[in-house]
PDB file of C-alpha atoms in Angstrom:
ATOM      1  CA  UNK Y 860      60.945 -33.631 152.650  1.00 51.00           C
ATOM      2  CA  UNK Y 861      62.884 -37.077 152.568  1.00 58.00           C
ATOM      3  CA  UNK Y 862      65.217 -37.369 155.204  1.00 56.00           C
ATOM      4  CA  UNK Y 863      66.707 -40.722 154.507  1.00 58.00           C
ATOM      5  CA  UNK Y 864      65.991 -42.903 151.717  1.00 53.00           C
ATOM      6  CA  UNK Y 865      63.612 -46.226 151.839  1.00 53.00           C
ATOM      7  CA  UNK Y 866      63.254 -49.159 149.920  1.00 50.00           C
ATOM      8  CA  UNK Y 867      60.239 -50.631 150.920  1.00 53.00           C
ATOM      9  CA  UNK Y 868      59.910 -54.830 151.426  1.00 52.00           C
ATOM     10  CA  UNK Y 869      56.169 -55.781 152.598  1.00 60.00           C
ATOM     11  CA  UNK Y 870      54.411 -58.269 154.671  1.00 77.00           C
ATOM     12  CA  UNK Y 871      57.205 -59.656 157.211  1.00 94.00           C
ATOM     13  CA  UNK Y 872      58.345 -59.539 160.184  1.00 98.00           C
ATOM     14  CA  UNK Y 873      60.282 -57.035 161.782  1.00 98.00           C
ATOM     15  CA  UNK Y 874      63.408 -59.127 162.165  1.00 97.00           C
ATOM     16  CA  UNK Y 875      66.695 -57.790 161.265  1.00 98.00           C
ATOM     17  CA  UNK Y 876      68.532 -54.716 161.846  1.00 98.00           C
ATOM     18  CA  UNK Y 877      67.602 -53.496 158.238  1.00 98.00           C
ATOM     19  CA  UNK Y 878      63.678 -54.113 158.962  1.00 98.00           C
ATOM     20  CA  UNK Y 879      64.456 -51.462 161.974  1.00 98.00           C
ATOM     21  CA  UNK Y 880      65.838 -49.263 159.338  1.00 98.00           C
ATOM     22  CA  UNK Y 881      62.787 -49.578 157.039  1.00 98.00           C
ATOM     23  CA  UNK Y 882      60.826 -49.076 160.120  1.00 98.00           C
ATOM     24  CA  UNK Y 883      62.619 -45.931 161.365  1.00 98.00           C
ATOM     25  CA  UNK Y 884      63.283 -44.069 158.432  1.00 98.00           C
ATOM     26  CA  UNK Y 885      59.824 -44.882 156.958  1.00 98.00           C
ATOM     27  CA  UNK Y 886      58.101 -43.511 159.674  1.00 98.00           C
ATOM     28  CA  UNK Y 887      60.334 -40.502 160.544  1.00 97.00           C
ATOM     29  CA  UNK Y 888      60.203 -39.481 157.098  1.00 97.00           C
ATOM     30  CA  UNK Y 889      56.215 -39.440 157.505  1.00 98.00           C
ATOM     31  CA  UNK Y 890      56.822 -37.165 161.069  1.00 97.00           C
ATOM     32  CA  UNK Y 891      59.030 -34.890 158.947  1.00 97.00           C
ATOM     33  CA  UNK Y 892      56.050 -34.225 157.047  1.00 97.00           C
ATOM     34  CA  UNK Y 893      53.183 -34.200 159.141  1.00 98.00           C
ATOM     35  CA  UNK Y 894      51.717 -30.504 159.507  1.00 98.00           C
ATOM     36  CA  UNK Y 895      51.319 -31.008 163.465  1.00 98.00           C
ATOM     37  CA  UNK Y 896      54.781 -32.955 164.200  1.00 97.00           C
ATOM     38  CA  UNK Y 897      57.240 -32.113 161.839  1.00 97.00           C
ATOM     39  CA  UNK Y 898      57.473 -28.600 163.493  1.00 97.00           C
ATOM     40  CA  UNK Y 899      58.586 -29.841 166.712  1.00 95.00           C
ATOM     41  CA  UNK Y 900      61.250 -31.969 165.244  1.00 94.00           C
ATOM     42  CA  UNK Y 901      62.336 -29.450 162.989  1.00 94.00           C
ATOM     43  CA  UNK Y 902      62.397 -27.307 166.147  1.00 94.00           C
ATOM     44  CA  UNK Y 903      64.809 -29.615 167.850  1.00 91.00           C
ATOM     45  CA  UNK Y 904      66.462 -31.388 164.906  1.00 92.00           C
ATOM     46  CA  UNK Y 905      66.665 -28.520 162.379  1.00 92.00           C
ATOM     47  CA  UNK Y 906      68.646 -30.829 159.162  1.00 90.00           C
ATOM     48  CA  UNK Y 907      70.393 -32.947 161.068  1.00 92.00           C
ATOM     49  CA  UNK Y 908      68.061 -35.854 161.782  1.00 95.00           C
ATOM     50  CA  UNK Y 909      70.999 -38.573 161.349  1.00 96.00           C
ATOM     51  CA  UNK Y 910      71.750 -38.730 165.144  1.00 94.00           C
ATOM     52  CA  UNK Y 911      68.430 -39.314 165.738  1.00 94.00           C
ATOM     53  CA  UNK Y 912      68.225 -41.933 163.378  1.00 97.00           C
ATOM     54  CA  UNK Y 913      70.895 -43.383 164.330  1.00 97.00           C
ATOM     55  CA  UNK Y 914      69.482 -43.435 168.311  1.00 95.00           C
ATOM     56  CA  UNK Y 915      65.913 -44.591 166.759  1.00 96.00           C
ATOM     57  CA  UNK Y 916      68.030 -47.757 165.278  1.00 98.00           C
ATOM     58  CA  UNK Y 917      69.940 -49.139 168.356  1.00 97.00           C
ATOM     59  CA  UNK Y 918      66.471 -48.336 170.583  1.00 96.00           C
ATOM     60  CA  UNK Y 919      64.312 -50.737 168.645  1.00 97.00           C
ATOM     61  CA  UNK Y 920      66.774 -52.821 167.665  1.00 98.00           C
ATOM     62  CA  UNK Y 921      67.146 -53.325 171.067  1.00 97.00           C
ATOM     63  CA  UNK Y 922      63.813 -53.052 172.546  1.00 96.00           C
ATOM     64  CA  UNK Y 923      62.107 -55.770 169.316  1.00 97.00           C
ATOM     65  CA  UNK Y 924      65.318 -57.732 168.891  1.00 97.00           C
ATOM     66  CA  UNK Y 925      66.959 -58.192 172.207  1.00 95.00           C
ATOM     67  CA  UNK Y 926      70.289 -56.888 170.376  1.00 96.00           C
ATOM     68  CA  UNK Y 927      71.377 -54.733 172.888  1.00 93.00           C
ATOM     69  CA  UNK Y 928      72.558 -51.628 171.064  1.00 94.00           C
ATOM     70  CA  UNK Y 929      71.134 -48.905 173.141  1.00 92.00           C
ATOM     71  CA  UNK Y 930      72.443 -47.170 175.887  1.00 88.00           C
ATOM     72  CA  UNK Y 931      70.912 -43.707 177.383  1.00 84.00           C
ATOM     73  CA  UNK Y 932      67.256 -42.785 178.991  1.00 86.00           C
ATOM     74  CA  UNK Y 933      64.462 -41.985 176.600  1.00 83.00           C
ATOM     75  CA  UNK Y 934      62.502 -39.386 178.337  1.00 85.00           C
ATOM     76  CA  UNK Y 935      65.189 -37.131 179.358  1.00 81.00           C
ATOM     77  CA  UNK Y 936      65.151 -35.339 175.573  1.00 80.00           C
ATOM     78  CA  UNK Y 937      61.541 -35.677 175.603  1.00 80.00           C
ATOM     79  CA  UNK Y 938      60.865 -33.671 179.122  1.00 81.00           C
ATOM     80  CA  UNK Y 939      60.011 -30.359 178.045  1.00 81.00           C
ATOM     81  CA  UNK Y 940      59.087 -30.266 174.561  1.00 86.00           C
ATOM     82  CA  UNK Y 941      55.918 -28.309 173.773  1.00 88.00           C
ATOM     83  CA  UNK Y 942      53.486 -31.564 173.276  1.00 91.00           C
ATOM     84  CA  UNK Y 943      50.104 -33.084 174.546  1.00 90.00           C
ATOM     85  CA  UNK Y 944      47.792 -35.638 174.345  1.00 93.00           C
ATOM     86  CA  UNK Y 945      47.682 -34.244 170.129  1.00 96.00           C
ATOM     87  CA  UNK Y 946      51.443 -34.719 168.892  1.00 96.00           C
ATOM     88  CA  UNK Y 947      50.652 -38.540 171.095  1.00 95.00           C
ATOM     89  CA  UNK Y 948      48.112 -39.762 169.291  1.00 97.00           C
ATOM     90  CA  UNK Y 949      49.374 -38.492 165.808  1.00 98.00           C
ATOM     91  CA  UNK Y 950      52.828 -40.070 166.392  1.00 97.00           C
ATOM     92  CA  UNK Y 951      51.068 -43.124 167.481  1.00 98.00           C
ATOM     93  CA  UNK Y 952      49.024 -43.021 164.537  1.00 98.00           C
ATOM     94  CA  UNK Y 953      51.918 -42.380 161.795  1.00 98.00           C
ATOM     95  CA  UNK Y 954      53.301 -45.393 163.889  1.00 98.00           C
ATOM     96  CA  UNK Y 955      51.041 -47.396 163.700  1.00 98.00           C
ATOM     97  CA  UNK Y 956      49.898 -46.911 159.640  1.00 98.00           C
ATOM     98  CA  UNK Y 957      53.798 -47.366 159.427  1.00 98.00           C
ATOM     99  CA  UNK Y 958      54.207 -50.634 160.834  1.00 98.00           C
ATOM    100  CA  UNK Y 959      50.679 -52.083 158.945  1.00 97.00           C
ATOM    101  CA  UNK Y 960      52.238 -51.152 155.562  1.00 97.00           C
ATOM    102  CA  UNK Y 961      55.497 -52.612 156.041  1.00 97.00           C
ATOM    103  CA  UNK Y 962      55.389 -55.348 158.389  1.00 97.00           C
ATOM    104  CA  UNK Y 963      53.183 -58.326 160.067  1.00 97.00           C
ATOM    105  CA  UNK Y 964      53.657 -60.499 162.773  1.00 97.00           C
ATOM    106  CA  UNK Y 965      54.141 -60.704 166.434  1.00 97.00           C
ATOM    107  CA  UNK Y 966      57.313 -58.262 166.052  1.00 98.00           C
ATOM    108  CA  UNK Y 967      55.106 -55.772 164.209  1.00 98.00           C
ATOM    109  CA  UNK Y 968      52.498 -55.883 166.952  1.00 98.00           C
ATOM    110  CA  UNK Y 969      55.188 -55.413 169.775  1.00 98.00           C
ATOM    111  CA  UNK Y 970      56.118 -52.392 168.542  1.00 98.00           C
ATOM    112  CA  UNK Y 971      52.601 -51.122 168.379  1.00 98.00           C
ATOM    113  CA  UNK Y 972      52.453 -52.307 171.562  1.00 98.00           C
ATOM    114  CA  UNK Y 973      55.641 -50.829 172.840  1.00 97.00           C
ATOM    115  CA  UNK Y 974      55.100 -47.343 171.279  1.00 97.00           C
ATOM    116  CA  UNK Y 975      51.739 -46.805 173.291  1.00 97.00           C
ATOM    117  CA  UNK Y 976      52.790 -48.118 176.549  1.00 97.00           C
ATOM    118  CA  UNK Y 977      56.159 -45.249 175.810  1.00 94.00           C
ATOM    119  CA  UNK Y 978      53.102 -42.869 174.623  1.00 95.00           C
ATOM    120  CA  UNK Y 979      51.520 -43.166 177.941  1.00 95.00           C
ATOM    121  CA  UNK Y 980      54.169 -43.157 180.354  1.00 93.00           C
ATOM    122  CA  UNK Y 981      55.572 -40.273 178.368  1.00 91.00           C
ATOM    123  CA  UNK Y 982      52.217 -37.653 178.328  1.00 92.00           C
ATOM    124  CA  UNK Y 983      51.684 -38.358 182.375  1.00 90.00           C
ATOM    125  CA  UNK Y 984      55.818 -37.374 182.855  1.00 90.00           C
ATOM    126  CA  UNK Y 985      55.730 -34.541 181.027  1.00 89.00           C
ATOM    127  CA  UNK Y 986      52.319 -33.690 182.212  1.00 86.00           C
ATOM    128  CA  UNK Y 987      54.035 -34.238 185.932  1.00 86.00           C
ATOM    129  CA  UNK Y 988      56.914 -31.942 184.977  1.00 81.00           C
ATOM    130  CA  UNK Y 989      54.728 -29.169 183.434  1.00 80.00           C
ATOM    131  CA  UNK Y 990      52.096 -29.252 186.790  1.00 83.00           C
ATOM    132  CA  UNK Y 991      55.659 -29.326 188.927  1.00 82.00           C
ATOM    133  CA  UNK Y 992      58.531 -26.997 187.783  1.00 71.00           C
ATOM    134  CA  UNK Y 993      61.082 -27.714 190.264  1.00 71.00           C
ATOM    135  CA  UNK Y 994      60.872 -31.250 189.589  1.00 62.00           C
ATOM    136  CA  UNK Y 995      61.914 -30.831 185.898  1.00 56.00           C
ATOM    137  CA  UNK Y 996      65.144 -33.208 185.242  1.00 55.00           C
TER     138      UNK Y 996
END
């Protein structure tokens, strides 16, 4: 399943708006197929993963090029969706194998760097919600 299409330009930085794009909808496309993730988007997104996309864009363009773009809190939509330590480290992994075949540089390894820091602080808030009900957002 393609959800957006992707030309691919290798072995740069992440630098530009469009090098968020590549990044994005490379890697989202990759989710949408993955046997253990795509599910769980699917679940949430059905065929409509533009909005997404769209909120994937401003968030790293504004987290790797200080373009701020993004309003909103990440971990709201993320609070009580059926995922562990699993769906982590295979989005971190499709992440990760995303950014090493497009891009290099110190962008590329912020990102990297970014995503598991939001991986972490992520699993031990949901895992706070799910161990405290009444606490949920």
């Amino acid at each position: 399943m393609s959800i957006c299409n992707i030309s691919m330009d290798k072995n740069h930085d992440i630098l530009t708006l469009e090098d968020v794009k590549l990044l994005v909808d490379t890697f989202y496309n990759k989710v949408a197929e993955d046997a253990l993730l795509a599910p769980i988007f699917a679940d949430r997104l059905g065929d409509n993963w533009l909005p997404h996309l769209q909120k994937m864009y401003t968030f790293w363009q504004t987290v790797l090029l200080e373009e701020y773009t993004y309003s909103g809190a990440p971990f709201p939509p993320h609070a009580k969706l059926p995922v562990d330590e699993t769906h982590f480290n295979q989005w971190l992994n499709l992440f990760a194998k995303t950014i090493d075949t497009l891009f290099t540089g110190v962008k590329a390894d912020e990102a990297k760097w970014r995503a598991n820091k939001m991986a972490q602080m992520f699993q031990h808030k949901i895992a706070y919600f799910k161990n405290n009900p009444l606490n949920i957002l």
